[in-house]
Coordinates of C-alpha atoms and ligand atoms in Angstrom, one line a residue:
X26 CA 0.0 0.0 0.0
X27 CA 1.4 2.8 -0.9
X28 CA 2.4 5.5 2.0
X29 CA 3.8 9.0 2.4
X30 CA 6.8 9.6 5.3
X31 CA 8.0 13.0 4.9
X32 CA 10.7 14.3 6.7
X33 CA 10.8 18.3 7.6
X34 CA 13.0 20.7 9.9
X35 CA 10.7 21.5 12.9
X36 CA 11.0 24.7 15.2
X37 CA 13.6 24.1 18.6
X38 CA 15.6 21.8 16.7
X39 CA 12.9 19.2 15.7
X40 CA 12.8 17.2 13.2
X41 CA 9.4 16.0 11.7
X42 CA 8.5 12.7 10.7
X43 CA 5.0 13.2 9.0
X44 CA 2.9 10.1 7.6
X45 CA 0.0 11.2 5.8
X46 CA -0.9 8.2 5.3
X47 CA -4.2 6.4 7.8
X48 CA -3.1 4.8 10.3
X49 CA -2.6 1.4 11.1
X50 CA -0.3 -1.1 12.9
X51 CA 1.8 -1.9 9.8
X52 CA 2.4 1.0 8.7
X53 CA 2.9 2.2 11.9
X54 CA 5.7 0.0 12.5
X55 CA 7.2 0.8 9.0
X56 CA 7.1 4.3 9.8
X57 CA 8.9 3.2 13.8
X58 CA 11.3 1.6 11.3
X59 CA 12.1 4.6 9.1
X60 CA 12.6 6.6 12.1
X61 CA 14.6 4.7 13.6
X62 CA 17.2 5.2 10.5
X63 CA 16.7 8.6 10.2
X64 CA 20.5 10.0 10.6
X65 CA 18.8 12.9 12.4
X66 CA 18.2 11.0 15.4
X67 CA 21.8 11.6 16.9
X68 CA 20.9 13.0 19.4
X69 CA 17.6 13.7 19.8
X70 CA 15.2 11.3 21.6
X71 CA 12.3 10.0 19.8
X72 CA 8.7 10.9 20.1
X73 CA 5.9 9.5 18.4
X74 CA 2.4 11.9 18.3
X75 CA -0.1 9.2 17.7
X76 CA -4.3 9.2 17.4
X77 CA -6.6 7.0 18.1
X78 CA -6.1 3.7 15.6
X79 CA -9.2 2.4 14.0
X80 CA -8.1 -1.1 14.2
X81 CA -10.8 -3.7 12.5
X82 CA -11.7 -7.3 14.8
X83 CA -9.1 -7.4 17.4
X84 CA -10.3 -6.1 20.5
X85 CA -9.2 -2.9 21.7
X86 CA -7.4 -4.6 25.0
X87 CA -5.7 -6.5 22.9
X88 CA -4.3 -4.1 20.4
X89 CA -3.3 -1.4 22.7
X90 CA -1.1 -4.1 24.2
X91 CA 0.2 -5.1 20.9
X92 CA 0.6 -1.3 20.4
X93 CA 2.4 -0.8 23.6
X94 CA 5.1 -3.5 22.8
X95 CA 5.6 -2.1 19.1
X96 CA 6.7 1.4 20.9
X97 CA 8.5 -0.7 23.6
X98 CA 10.7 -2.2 21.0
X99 CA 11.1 0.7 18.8
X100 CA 12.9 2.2 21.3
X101 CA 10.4 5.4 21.5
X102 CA 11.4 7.6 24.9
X103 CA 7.8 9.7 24.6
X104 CA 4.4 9.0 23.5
X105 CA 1.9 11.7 23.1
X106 CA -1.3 9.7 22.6
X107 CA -4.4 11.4 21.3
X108 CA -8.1 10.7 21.4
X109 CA -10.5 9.1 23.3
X110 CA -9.9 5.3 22.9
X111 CA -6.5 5.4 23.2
X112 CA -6.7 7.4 26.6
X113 CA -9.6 5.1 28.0
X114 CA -7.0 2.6 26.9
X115 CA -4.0 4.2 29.0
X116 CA -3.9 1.1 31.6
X117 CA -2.2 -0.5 28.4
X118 CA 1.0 1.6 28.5
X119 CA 1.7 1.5 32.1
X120 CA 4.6 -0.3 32.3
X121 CA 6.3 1.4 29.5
X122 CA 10.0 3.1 29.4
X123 CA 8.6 6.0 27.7
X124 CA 6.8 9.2 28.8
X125 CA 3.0 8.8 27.7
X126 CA 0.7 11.2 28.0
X127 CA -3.0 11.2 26.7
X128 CA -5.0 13.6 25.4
X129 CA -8.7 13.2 24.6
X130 CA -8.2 15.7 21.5
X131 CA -5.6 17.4 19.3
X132 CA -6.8 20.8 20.3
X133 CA -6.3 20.1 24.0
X134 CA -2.3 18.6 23.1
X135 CA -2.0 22.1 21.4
X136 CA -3.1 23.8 24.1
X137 CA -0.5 22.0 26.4
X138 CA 2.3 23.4 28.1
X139 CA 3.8 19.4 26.8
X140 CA 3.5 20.9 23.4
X141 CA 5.0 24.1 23.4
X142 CA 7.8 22.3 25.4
X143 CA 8.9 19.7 22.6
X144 CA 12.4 20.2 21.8
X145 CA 15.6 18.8 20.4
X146 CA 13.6 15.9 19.4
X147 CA 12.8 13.5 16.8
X148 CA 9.3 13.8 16.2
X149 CA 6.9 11.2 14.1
X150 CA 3.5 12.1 13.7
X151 CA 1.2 9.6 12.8
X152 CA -2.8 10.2 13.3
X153 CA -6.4 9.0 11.7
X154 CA -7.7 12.0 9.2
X155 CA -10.2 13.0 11.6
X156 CA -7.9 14.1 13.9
X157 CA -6.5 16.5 11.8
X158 CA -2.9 16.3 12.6
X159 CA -1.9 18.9 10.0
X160 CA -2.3 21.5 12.8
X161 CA 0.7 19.8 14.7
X162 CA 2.9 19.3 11.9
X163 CA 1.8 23.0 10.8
X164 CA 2.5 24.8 14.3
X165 CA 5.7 22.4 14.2
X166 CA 7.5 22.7 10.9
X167 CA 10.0 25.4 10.5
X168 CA 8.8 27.7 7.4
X169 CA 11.6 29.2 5.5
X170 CA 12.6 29.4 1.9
X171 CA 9.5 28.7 -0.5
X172 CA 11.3 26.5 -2.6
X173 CA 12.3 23.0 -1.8
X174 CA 14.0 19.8 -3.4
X175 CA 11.4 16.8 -2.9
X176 CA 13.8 13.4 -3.0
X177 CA 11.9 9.9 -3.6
X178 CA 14.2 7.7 -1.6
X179 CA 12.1 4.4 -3.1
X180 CA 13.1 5.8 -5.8
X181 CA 16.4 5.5 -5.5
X182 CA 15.9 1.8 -4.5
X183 CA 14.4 1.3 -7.8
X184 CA 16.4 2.7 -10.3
X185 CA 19.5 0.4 -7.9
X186 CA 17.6 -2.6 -8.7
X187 CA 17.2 -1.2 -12.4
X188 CA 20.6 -1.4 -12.5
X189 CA 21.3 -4.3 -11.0
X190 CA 19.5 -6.3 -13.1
X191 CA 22.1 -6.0 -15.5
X192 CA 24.7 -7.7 -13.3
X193 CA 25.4 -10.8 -12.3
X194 CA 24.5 -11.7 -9.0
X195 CA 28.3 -11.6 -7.7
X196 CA 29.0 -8.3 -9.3
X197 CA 30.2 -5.3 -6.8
X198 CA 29.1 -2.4 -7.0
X199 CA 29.9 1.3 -5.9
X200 CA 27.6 4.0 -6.0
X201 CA 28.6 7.5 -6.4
X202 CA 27.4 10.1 -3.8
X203 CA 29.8 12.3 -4.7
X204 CA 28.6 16.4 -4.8
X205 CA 26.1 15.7 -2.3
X206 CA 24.4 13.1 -3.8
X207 CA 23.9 14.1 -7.4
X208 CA 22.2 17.3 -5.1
X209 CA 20.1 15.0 -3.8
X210 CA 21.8 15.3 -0.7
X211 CA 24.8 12.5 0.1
X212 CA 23.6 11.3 3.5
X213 CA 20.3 10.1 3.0
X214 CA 21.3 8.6 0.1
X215 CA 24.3 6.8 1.4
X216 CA 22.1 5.4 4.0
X217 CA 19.4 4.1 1.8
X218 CA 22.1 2.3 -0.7
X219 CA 23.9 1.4 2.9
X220 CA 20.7 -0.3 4.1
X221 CA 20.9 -2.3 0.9
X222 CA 24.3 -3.4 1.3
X223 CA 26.4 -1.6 -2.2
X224 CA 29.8 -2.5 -1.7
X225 CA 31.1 1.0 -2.1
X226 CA 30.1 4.8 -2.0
X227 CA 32.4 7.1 -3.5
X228 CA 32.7 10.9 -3.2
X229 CA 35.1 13.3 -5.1
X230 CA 37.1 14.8 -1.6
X231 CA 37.8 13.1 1.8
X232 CA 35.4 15.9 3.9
X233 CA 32.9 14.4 1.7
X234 CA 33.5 11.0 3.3
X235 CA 34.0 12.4 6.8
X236 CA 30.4 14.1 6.6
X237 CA 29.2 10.4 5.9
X238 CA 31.3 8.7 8.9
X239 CA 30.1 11.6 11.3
X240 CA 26.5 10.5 9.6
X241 CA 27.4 7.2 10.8
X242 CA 27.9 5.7 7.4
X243 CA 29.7 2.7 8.2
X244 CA 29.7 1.2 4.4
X245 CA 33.2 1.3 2.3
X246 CA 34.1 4.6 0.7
X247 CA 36.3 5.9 -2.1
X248 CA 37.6 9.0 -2.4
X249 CA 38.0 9.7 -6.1
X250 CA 40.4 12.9 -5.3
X251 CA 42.6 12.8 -2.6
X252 CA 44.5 16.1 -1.7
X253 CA 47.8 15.5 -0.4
X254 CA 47.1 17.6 2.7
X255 CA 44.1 14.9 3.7
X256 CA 45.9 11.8 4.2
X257 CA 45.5 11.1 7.7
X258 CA 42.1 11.7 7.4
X259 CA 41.5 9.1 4.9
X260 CA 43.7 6.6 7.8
X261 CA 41.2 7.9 10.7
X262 CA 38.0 7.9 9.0
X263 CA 39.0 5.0 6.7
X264 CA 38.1 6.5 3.2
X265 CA 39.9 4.6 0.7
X266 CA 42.1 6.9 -2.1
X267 CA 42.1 6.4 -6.1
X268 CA 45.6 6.6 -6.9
X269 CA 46.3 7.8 -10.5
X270 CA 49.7 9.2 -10.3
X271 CA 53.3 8.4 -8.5
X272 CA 53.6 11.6 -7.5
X273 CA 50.6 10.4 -5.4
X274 CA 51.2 7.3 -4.3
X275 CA 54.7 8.2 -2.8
X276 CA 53.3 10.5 -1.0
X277 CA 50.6 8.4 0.0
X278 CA 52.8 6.1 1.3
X279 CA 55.2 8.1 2.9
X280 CA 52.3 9.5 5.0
X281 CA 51.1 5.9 5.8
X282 CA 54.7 4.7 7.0
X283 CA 54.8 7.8 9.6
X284 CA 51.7 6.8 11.0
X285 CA 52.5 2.6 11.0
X286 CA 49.5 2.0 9.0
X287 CA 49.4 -0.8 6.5
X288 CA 47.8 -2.5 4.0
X289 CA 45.4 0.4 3.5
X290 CA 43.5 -0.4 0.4
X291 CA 43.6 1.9 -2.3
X292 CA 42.1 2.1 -6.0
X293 CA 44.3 1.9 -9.1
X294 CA 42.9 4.5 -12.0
X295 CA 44.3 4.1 -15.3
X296 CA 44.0 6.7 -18.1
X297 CA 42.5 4.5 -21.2
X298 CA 41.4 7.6 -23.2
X299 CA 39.9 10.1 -21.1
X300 CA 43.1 11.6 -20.2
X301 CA 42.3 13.6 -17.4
X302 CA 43.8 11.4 -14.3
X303 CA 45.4 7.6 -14.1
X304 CA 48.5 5.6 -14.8
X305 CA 49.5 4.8 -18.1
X306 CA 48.7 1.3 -18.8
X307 CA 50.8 0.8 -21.6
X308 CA 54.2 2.3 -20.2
X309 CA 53.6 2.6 -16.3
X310 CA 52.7 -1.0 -15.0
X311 CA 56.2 -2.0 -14.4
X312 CA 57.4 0.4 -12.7
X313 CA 53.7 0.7 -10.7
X314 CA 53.9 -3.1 -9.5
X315 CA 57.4 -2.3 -8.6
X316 CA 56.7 0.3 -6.3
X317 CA 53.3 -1.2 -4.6
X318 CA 55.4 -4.4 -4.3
X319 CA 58.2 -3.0 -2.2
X320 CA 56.1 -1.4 0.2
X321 CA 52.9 -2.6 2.4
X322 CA 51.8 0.7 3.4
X323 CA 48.7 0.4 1.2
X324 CA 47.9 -2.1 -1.1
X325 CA 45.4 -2.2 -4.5
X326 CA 42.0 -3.2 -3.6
X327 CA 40.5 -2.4 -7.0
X328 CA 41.8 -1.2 -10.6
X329 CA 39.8 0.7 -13.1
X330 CA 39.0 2.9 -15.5
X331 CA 36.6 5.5 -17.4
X332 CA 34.9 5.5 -20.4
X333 CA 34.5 8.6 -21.7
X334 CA 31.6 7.9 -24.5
X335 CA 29.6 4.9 -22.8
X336 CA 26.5 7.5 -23.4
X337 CA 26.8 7.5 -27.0
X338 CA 26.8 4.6 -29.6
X339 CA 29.1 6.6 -31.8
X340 CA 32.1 5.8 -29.2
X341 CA 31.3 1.9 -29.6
X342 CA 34.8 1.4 -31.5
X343 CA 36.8 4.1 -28.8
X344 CA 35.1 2.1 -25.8
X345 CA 35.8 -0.8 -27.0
X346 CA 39.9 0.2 -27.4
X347 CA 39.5 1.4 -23.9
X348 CA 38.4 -1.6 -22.6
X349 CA 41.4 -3.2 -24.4
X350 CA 43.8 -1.1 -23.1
X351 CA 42.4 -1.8 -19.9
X352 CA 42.7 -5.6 -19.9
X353 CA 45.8 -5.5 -20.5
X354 CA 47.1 -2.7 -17.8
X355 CA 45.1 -4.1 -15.2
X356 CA 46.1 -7.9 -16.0
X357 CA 49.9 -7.3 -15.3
X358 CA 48.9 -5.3 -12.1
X359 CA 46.9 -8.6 -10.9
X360 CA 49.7 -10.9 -12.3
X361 CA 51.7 -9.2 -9.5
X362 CA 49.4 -10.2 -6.5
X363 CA 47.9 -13.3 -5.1
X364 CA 45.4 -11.4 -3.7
X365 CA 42.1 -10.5 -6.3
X366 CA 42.2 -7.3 -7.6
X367 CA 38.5 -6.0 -8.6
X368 CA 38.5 -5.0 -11.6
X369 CA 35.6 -2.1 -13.1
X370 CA 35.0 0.5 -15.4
X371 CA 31.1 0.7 -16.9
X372 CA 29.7 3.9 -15.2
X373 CA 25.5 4.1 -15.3
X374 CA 25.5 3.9 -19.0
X375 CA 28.1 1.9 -19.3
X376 CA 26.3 -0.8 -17.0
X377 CA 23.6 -0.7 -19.5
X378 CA 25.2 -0.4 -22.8
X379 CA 28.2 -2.9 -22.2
X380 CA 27.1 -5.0 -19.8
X381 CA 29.4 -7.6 -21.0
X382 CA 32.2 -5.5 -19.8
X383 CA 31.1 -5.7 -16.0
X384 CA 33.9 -7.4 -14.9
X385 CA 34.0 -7.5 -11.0
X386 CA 32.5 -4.1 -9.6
X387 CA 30.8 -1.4 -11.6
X388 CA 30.0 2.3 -10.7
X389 CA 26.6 3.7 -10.5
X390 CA 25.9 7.8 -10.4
X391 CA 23.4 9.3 -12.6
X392 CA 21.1 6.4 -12.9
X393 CA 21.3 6.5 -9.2
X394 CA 19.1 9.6 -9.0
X395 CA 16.4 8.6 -12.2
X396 CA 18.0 9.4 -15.0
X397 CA 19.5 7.4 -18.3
X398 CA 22.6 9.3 -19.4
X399 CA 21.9 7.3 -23.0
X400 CA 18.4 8.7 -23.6
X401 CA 18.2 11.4 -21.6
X402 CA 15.0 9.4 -20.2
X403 CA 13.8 9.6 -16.6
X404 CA 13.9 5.8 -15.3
X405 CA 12.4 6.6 -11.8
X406 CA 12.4 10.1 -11.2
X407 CA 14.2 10.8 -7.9
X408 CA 14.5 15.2 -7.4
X409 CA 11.5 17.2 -8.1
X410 CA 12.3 21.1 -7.4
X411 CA 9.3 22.6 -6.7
X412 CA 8.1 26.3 -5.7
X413 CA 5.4 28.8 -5.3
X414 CA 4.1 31.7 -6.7
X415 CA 4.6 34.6 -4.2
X416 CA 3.0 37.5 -6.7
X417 CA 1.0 38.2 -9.5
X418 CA 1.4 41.6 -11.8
X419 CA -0.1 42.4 -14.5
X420 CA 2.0 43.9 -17.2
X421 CA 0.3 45.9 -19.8
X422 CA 2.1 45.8 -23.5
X423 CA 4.8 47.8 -23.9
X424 CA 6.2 47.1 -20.3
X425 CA 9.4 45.4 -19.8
X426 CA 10.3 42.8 -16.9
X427 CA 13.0 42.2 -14.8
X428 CA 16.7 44.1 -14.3
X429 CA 17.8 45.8 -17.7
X430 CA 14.8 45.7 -19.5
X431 CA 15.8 42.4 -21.2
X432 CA 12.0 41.3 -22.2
X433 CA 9.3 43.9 -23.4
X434 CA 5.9 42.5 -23.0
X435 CA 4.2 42.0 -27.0
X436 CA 0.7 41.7 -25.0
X437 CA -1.2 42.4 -21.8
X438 CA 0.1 40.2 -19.6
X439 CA 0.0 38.3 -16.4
X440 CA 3.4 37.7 -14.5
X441 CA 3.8 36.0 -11.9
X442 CA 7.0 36.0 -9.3
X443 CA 8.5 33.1 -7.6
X444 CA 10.8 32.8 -5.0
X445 CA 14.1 30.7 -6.8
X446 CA 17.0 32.1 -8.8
X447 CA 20.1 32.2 -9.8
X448 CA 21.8 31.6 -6.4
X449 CA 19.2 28.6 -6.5
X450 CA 21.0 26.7 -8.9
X451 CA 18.4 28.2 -11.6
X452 CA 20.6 28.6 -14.3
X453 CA 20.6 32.4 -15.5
X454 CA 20.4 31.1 -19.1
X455 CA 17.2 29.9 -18.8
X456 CA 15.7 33.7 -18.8
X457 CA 14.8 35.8 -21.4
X458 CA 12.1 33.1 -22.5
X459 CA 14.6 30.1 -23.4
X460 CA 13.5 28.1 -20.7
X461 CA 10.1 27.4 -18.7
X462 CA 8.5 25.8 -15.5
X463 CA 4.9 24.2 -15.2
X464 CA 2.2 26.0 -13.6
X465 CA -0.8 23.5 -13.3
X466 CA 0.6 21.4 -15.5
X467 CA 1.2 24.4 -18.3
X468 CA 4.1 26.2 -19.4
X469 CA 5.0 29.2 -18.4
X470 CA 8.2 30.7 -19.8
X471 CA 10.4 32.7 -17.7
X472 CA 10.7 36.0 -18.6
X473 CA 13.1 38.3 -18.5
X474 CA 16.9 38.1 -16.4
X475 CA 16.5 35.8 -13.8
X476 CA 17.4 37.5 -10.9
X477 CA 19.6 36.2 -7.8
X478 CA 16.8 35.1 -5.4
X479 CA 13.5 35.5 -7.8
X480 CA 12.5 35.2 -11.2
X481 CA 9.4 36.2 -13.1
X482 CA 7.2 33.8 -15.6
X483 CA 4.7 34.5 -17.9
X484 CA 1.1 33.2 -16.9
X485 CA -1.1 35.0 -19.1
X486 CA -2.3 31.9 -20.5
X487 CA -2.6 29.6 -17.6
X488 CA -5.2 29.9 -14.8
X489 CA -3.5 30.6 -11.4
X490 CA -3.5 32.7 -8.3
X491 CA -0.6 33.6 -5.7
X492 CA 0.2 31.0 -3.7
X493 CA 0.1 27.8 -6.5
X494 CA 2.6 25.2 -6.9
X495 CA 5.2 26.2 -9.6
X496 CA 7.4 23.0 -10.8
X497 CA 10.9 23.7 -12.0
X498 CA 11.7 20.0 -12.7
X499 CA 10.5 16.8 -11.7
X500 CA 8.8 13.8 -13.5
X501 CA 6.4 15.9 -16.0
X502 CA 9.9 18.4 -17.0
X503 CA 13.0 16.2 -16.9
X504 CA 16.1 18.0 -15.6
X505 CA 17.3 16.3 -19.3
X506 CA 14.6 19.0 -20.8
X507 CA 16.4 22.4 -19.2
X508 CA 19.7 20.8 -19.7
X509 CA 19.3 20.8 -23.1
X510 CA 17.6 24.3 -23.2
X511 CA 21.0 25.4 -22.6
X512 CA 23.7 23.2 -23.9
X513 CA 24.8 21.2 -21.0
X514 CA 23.8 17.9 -19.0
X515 CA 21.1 16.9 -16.7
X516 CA 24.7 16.2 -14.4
X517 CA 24.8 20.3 -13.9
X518 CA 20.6 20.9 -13.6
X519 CA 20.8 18.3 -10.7
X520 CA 24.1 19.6 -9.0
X521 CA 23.6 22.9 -9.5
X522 CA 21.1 23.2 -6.7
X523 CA 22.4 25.2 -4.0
X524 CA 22.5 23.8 -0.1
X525 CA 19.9 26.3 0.8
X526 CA 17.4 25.0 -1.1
X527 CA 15.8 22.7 1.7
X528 CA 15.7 19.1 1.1
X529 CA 12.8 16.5 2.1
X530 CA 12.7 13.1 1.6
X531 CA 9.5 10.6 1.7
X532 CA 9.3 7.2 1.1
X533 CA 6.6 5.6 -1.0
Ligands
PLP16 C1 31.0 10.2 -11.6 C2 31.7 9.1 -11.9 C3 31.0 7.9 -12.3 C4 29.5 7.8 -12.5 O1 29.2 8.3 -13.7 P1 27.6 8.3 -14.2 O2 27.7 8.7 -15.6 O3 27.0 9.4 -13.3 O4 27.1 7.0 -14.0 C5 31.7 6.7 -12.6 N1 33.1 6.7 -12.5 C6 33.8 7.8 -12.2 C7 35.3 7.8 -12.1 C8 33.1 9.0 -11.9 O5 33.8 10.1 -11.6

């Protein structure tokens, strides 16, 4: 059954669980679940807001104690329990760890000095329609900036299985978090691939993988670009370096010998084409096995490569001399160790297009977050940027719009303002009437320069009033669509969007 957990910055440092969804004692208890892996929850103690339940044959006696040990197990410290069943039912709870207090209705819990208490707490809110919980989460949730990133963290899960449908059961993979999760925000995402046990996460720079540890992301992580100046940070936290040059790697294990660490697992990158970073696997293996061999500072966990046109079947012949190349650089390395080197180079379209070329691991970014790098076609769409429309003008012909009177009006018009610009991650090129949003489903064009914090679009055409839903991308405009708009890739649409857009994530 399908089911809506949204999670939302509250007011005094609360964070908001809300489940629109009725309640029952399954859901209920996949909702305890999903709270209970929120990485919010450091700490903050856990309090579940919860209505009456109409429950169907048990008897009430019986399901409040059912109820009781549900919360008990989840590990709940307060329950604020409202309505009149569940209080005449408050024998039930008695011997509980938590808190409990009952309420006979949510106007009385508002008027509570419990409520305007709550604090520092993790908060899930989970009531029957008629209780009308929306004024909790309402009075609760922290209102700020108008426009937000919605993420679909089942999703995500799809578009992994997607892609793992095209490996082998024993393949590895890694999954690439790197820039904050493809924008989608690196945390939450590491710890829904975590949950289903990827092999790997990788991120471009080792604070990136020290913001996952302190988000206690246990799983193994890359770092794709090591500075120099970050090596014991990649010993304490354990984030594993590519190494692509010798310059690096005699660094890298000078560093290691001062501190007396070994056998710290590293990751080979050879340059087959791309040449942007990686050994050279037709003139540097020698002297590469040479080195790792008389040293056991660190020592190669994985080798691969890039392809740079895995997108595009016009590259077919260049990938397939990459892959070649690669064979035969990462075979001498392996000849060299008794130990299995994994071996990997498809990235998302790669994965798809060359499955055949799998090998032991492969790397998984853009497909990741809903979108097929070879069609530009959403596979499940994972970001949708939404806004709203904050004020309506009209603009009578002849008018212009926006800074430097870029756009005259040709015709009466209606324009309306929204809250998201350039310092948004709305890319400035989109102005001027290049690019548009939906309004109620409809285009509207944006018009004029988009500005640093607003922008204007043209709704003369489409019924609407202040305060409606404006989409900038999601699942009816791909982030492919405005990418294209202005000559670059859905990569840039998706990373573009700046931290203080706020983030929230549901699971369907
Ligand atoms: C980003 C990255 C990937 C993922 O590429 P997608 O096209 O997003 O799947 C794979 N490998 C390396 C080395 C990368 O930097």
């Amino acid at each position: 059954m399908a089911m809506r957990l949204e999670v939302k910055a509250g007011i005094r440092d609360c964070t908001l669980i809300n489940d629109s969804y009725n309640s029952d004692l399954n859901s209920l208890d996949i909702a305890l679940h999903f709270m209970n892996r929120r990485p919010e929850r450091e700490g903050k103690s856990k309090t579940l807001i919860l209505s009456d339940i109409q429950q169907t044959g048990v008897p009430p006696m019986m399901f409040y104690t059912h109820l009781a040990q549900m919360i008990e197990q989840q590990g709940v410290e307060q329950l604020v329990a409202i309505g009149p069943v569940i209080s005449a039912h408050a024998h039930c709870f008695e011997n509980l760890q938590a808190r409990c207090s009952f309420f006979p209705n949510t106007e009385s819990f508002l008027q509570s000095p419990l409520f305007g208490s709550l604090r520092n707490q993790l908060i899930l809110i989970k009531g029957a329609r008629s209780f009308c919980f929306e004024q909790i989460s309402d009075l609760l949730e922290q209102k700020v900036h108008e426009t937000i990133l919605e993420v679909n963290l089942s999703a995500i899960e799809q578009n992994l299985n997607y892609y793992r449908s095209f490996l082998k059961p024993e393949t590895k993979m890694v999954c690439m978090v790197k820039a904050d999760g493809y924008g989608a925000g690196a945390i939450e995402v590491a710890k829904i691939l975590q949950d289903h046990r990827v092999d790997y996460l990788a991120v471009a720079v080792a604070d990136e993988g020290v913001a996952l540890r302190n988000a206690g992301i246990t799983a193994n992580i890359i770092i794709m670009n090591p500075e120099m100046s970050t090596f014991h940070t990649l010993f304490e936290y354990n984030l594993e370096p590519e190494v692509y040059s010798f310059r690096l790697l005699d660094a890298l294990v000078h560093a290691a010998k001062k501190e007396c660490v070994t056998n710290f697992p590293i990751h080979i990158k050879l340059d087959t084409g791309m040449h942007r970073m990686g050994f050279d696997p037709l003139k540097d293996m020698p002297t590469l096995v040479e080195r790792l061999k008389q040293q056991n500072a660190v020592i190669p966990r994985s080798v691969f490569s890039h392809f740079v046109g895995s997108d595009n079947d016009d590259f077919d012949s260049f990938s397939a001399r990459q892959y070649e190349l690669f064979l035969k650089g990462s075979q001498q390395l392996q000849a060299a160790f008794h130990h299995q080197i994994l071996r990997h180079m498809c990235n998302s379209a790669g994965i798809e297009h060359f499955p055949e070329r799998q090998m032991e691991m492969v790397r998984l970014g853009l497909g990741l977050y809903g979108i097929n790098s070879r069609n530009n076609q959403l596979i499940n769409n994972v970001c949708t940027l939404r806004t709203t429309i904050l004020q309506i003008h009209d603009v009578p012909a002849g008018d212009s719009v926006g800074y430097s009177r870029r756009t005259f009006m040709e015709r009466d018009s209606r324009i309306a303002s929204i809250p998201i610009g350039y310092a948004d991650g709305l890319d400035r090129l989109l102005g001027r009437g290049n690019g548009y949003c939906l309004v109620n489903g409809q285009k509207a064009r944006y018009v004029g320069n988009i500005c640093m914090d607003v922008c204007m679009i043209d709704v003369t055409d489409i019924p609407c009033q202040e305060g409606d839903s404006v989409l900038i991308f999601g699942e009816e405009l791909s982030p492919s669509v405005l990418a294209e708009i202005i000559d670059t890739i859905p990569y840039e649409i998706l990373t573009g969007i700046s931290n203080r857009v706020k983030r929230v994530y549901y699971q369907e």
